[in-house]
Short mmCIF file of C-alpha atoms in Angstrom, two decimals:
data_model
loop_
_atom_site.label_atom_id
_atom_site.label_comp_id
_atom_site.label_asym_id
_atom_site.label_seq_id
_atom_site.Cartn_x
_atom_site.Cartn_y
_atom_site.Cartn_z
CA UNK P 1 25.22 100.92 59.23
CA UNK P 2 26.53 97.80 57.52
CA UNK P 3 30.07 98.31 59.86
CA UNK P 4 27.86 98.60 62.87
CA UNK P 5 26.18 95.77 62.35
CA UNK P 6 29.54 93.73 62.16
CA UNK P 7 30.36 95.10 65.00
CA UNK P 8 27.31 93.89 66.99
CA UNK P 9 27.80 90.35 65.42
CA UNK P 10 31.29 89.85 66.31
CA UNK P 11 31.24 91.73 69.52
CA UNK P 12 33.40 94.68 68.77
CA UNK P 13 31.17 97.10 68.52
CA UNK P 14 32.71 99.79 70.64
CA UNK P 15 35.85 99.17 68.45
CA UNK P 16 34.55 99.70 65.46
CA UNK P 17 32.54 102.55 66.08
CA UNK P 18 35.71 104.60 67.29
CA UNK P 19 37.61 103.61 64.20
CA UNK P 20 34.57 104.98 61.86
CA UNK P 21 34.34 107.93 63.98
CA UNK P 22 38.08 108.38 63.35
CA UNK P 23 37.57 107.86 59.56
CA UNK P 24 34.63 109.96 59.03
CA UNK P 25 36.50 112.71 60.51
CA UNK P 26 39.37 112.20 58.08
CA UNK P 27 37.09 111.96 55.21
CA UNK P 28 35.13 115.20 56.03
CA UNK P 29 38.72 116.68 56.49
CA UNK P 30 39.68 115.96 52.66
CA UNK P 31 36.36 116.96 51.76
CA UNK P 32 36.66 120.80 52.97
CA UNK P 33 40.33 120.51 51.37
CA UNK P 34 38.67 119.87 47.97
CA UNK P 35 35.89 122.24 48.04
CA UNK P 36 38.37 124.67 49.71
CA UNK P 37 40.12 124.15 46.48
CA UNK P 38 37.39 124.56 44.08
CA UNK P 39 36.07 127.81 45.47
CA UNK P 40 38.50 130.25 44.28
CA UNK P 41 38.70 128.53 40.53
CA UNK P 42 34.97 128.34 40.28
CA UNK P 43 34.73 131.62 41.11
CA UNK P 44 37.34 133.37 38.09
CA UNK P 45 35.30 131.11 36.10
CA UNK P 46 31.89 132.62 36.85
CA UNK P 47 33.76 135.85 36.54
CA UNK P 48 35.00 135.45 33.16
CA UNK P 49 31.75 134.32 32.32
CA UNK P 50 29.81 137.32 33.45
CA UNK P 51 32.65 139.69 32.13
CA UNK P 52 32.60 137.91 28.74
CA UNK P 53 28.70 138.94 28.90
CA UNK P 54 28.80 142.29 29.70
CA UNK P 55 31.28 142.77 26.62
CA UNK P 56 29.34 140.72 24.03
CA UNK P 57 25.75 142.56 25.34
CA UNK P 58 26.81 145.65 26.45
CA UNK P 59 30.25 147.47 24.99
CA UNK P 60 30.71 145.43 21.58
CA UNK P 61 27.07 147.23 20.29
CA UNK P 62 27.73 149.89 21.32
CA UNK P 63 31.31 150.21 20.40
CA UNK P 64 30.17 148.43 16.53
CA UNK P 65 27.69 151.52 16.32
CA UNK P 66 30.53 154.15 16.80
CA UNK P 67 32.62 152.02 14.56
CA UNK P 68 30.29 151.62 11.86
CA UNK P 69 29.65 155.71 11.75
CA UNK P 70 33.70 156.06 10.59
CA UNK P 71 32.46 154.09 7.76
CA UNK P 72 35.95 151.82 8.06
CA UNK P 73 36.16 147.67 7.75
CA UNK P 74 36.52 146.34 10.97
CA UNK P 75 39.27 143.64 11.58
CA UNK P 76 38.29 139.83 11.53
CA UNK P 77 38.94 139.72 15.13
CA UNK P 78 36.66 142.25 15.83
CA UNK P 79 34.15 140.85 13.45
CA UNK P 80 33.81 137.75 14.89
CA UNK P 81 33.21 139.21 18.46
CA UNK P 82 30.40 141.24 16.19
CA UNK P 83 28.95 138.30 15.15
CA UNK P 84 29.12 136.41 18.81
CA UNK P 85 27.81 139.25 20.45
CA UNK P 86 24.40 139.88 18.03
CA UNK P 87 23.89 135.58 18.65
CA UNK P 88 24.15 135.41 22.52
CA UNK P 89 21.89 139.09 22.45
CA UNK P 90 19.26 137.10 19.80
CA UNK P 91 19.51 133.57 21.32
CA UNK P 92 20.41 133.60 24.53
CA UNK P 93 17.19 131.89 25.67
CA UNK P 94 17.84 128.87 23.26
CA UNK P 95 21.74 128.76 24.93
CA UNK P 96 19.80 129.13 28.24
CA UNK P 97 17.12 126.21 27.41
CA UNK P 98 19.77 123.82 26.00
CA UNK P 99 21.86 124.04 29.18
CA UNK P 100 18.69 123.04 31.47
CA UNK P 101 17.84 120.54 28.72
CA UNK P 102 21.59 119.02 29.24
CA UNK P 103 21.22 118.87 32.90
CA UNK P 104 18.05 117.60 33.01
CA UNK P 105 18.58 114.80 30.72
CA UNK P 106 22.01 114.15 32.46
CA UNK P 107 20.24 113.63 35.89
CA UNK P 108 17.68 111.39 34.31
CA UNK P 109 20.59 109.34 32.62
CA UNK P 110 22.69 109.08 35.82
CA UNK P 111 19.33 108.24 37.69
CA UNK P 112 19.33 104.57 36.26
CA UNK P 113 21.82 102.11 36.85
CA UNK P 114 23.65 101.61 33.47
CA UNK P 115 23.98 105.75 33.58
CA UNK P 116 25.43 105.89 36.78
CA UNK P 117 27.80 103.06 36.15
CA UNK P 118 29.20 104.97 33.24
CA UNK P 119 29.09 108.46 34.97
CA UNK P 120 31.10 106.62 38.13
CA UNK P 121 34.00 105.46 35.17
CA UNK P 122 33.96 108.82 33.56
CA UNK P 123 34.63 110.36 36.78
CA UNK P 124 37.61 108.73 36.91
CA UNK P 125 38.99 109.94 34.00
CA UNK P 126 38.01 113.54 34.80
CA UNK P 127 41.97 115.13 34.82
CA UNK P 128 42.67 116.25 38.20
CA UNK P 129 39.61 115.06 39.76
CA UNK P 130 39.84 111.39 38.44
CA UNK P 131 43.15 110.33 40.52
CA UNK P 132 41.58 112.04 43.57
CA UNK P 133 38.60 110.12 43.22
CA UNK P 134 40.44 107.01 42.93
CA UNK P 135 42.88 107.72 46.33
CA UNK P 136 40.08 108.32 48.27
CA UNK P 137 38.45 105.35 47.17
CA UNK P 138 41.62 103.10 48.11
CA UNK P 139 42.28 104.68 51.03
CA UNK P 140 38.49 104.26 52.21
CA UNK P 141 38.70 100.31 51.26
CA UNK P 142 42.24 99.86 52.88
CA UNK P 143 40.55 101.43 55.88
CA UNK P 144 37.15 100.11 56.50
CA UNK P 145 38.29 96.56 55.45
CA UNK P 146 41.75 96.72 57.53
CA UNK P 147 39.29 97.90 60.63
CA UNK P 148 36.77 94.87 60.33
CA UNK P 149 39.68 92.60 59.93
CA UNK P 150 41.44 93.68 62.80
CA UNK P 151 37.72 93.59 64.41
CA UNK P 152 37.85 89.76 64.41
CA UNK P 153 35.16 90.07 61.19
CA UNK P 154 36.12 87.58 58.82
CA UNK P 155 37.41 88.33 55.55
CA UNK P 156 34.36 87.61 53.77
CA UNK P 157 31.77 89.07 55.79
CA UNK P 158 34.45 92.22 55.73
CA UNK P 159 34.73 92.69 51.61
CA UNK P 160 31.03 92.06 51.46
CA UNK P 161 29.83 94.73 54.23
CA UNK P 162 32.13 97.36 52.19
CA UNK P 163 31.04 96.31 49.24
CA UNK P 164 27.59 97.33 50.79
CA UNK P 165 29.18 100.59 52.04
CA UNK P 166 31.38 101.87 48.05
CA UNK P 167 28.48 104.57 46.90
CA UNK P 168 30.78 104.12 42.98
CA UNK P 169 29.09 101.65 41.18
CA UNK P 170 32.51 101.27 38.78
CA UNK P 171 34.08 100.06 41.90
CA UNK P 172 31.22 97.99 43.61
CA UNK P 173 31.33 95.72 41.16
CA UNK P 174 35.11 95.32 41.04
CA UNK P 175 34.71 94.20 44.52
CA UNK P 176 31.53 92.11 44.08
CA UNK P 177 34.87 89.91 41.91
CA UNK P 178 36.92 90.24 44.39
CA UNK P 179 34.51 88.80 47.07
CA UNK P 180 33.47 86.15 44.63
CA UNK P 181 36.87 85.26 44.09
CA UNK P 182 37.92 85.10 48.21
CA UNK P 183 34.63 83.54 48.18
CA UNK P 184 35.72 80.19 46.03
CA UNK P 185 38.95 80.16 48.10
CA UNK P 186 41.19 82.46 46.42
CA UNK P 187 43.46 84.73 48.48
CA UNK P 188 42.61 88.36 48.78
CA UNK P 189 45.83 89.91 46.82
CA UNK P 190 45.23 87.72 43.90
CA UNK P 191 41.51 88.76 43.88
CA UNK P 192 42.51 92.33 43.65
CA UNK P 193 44.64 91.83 40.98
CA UNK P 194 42.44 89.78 38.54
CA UNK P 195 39.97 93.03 38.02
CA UNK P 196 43.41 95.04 37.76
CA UNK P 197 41.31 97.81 39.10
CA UNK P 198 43.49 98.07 42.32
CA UNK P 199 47.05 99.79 42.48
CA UNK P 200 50.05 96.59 42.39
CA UNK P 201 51.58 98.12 45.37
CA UNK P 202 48.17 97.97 47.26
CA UNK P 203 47.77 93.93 45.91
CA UNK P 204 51.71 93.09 46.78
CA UNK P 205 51.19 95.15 50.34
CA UNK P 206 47.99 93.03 51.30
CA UNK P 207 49.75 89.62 50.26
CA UNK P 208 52.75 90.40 52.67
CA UNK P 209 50.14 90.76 54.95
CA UNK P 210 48.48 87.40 54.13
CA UNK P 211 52.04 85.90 54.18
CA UNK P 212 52.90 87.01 57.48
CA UNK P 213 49.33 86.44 59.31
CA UNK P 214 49.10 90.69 59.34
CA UNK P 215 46.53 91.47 57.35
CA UNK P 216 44.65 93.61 59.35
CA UNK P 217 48.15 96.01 59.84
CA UNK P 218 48.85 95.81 56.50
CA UNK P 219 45.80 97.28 55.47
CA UNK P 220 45.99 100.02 57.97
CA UNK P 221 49.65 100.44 56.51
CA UNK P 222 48.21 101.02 52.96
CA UNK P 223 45.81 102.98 54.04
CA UNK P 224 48.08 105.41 55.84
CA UNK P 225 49.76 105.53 52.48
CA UNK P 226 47.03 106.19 50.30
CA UNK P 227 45.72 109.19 52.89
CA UNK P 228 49.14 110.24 51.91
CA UNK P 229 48.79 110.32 48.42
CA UNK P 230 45.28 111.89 48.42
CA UNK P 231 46.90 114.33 50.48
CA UNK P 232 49.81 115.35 47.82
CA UNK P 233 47.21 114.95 44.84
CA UNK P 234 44.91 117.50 46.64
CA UNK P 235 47.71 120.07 47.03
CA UNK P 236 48.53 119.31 43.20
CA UNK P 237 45.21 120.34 42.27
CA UNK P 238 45.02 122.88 44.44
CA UNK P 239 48.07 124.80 43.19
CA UNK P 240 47.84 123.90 39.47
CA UNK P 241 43.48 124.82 38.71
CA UNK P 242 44.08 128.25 40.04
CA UNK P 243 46.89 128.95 37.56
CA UNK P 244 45.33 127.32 34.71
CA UNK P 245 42.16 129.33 35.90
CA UNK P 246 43.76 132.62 35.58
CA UNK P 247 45.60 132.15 32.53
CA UNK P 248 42.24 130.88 30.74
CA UNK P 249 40.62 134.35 32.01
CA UNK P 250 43.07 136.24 30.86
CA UNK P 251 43.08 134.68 26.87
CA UNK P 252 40.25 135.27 27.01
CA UNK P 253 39.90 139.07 27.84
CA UNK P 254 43.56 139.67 26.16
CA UNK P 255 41.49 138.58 22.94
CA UNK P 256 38.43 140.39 23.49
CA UNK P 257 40.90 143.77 24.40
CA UNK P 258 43.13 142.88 21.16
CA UNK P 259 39.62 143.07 19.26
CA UNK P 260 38.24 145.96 20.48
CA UNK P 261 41.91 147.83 19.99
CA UNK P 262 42.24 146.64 16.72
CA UNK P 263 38.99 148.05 15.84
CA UNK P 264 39.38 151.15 17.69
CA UNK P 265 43.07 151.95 15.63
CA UNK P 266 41.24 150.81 12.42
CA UNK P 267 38.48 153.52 13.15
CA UNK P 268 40.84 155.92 13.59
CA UNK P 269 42.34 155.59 10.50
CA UNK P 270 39.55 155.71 8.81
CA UNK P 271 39.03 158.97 10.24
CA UNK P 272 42.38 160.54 10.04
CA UNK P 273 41.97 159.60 6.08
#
C-alpha cells in the first residue's frame, strides 16, 4: 500500500507495481522453499514424540510388570525410563496444561510492543533460522528501496515508506535511525552503518552507488546478492535439520532399546539363576 502510494505521487505507478509484483513472487518463492524444508523435520519430530509415548505408556508397564515377576534389579537405565514412564502416565495433564499455559502467555507477551520487539531480536538468534531471517530482510530493503529510488521517489520519502512496510520491529527501528540520520543530511551508507545492524558489504555497496550517482542499481545489485545468499542459507538448512533430525530420533530410541535390552538380559539372568 505504502509503495503504491509512492507510486501515484511521483507518477510511476505502473512501474512500481510490476516491480512489487516481481518481488512478491520471489518472496512467496523462498517462502514454499522454507516450509518445504520444515515439513519433513517437523514431521520425525512429531514421530519421535508419539513413539517416545507409546513406549513410556504402553510397553515400559507392561514390560516393568514381567520384569518385576523374575524378582531381579533392573538396570539404572531402565529405571529411569520406569520412573519417566509412571510421571508422563500420572501427570500428563499438568505437562499438557503447562504447554497451553506457555503458549498462551507467549502470545499475550508478543501481543504488546516491548514483547514483540524482543521476540523480533530473538528470532534472529534462532540457529539456522536467525541468518535466514536476516537475508530476507536485506534483500527485501535492498529491493523495495532500490525500486522507489529508481522510481524517481526521493530518498527520504523511500526509507520512510519501507520503514512503513518492515513487519520486524528489531529492524523498524534501525531504520527509523537511518531515516533520521538521511533526514539531518547524512548520506545513506553512513546511516546504515551507525546502527551497525546492516552487513559492511551492503553499507560500502550503497556508498559506491552514492559516489557514482547509481544508487538505485546499486541497490538492485545488492539485492540480487542477498537473494543469493538467502538462497545458499536455505539449502544449508535444508540439508543439515534433516540430518540432525534423524540422528536426534535415533538417540533417542537407541536409548530407550539399550534400556529395555538391558533389562530384558538382566531378567533373564535372574531366571537362569
Amino acid at each position: 500500500v505504502n509503495m503504491a502510494a509512492a507510486g501515484e505521487a511521483s507518477g510511476t505507478l505502473p512501474a512500481i507495481l510490476r516491480r512489487l509484483a516481481q518481488n512478491i513472487v520471489v518472496i512467496g518463492e523462498l517462502q514454499n522453499k522454507v516450509i518445504q524444508a520444515l515439513i519433513y523435520p517437523a514431521f520425525m519430530v512429531v514421530l519421535c514424540i508419539v513413539l517416545l509415548c507409546v513406549f513410556a505408556i504402553v510397553l515400559v508397564p507392561q514390560l516393568t510388570e514381567l520384569l518385576s515377576s523374575t524378582g531381579s534389579e533392573l538396570p539404572m537405565a531402565t529405571q529411569i525410563l520406569v520412573k519417566f514412564s509412571d510421571f508422563l502416565i500420572a501427570y500428563w495433564w499438568l505437562l499438557l496444561a503447562i504447554l497451553v499455559a506457555a503458549f498462551l502467555i507467549f502470545k499475550a507477551v508478543t501481543a504488546r510492543p516491548g514483547g514483540r520487539l524482543w521476540w523480533d531480536r530473538a528470532k534472529l538468534r534462532i540457529p539456522f533460522a536467525g541468518p535466514i531471517l536476516a537475508a530476507r530482510f536485506q534483500a527485501g530493503f535492498c529491493h523495495a528501496l532500490g525500486n522507489l529510488v529508481r522510481n524517481g521517489v526521493p530518498l527520504l520519502n523511500g526509507l520512510k515508506l519501507v520503514t512503513k512496510a518492515t513487519p520486524n520491529l528489531h529492524f523498524n527501528a534501525h531504520l527509523e535511525k537511518v531515516s533520521t540520520g538521511v533526514g539531518d543530511g547524512g548520506s545513506l551508507s553512513k546511516a546504515l552503518s551507525k546502527t551497525n545492524a546492516f552487513p559492511q558489504l551492503m553499507t560500502d555497496m550503497i556508498g559506491v552507488g552514492e559516489q557514482t550517482g547509481n544508487l538505485g542499481k546499486s541497490l538492485g545489485k545488492a539485492a540480487a546478492r542477498y537473494d543469493k545468499e538467502l538462497d545458499v542459507r536455505i539449502k544449508r538448512m535444508t540439508s543439515i535439520i534433516p540430518t540432525i533430525a534423524i540422528v536426534g530420533i535415533a538417540a533417542v530410541v537407541g536409548i530407550v532399546a539399550f534400556s529395555i535390552i538391558t533389562a530384558i538380559m538382566s531378567s533373564i539372568g535372574g531366571i537362569k539363576a
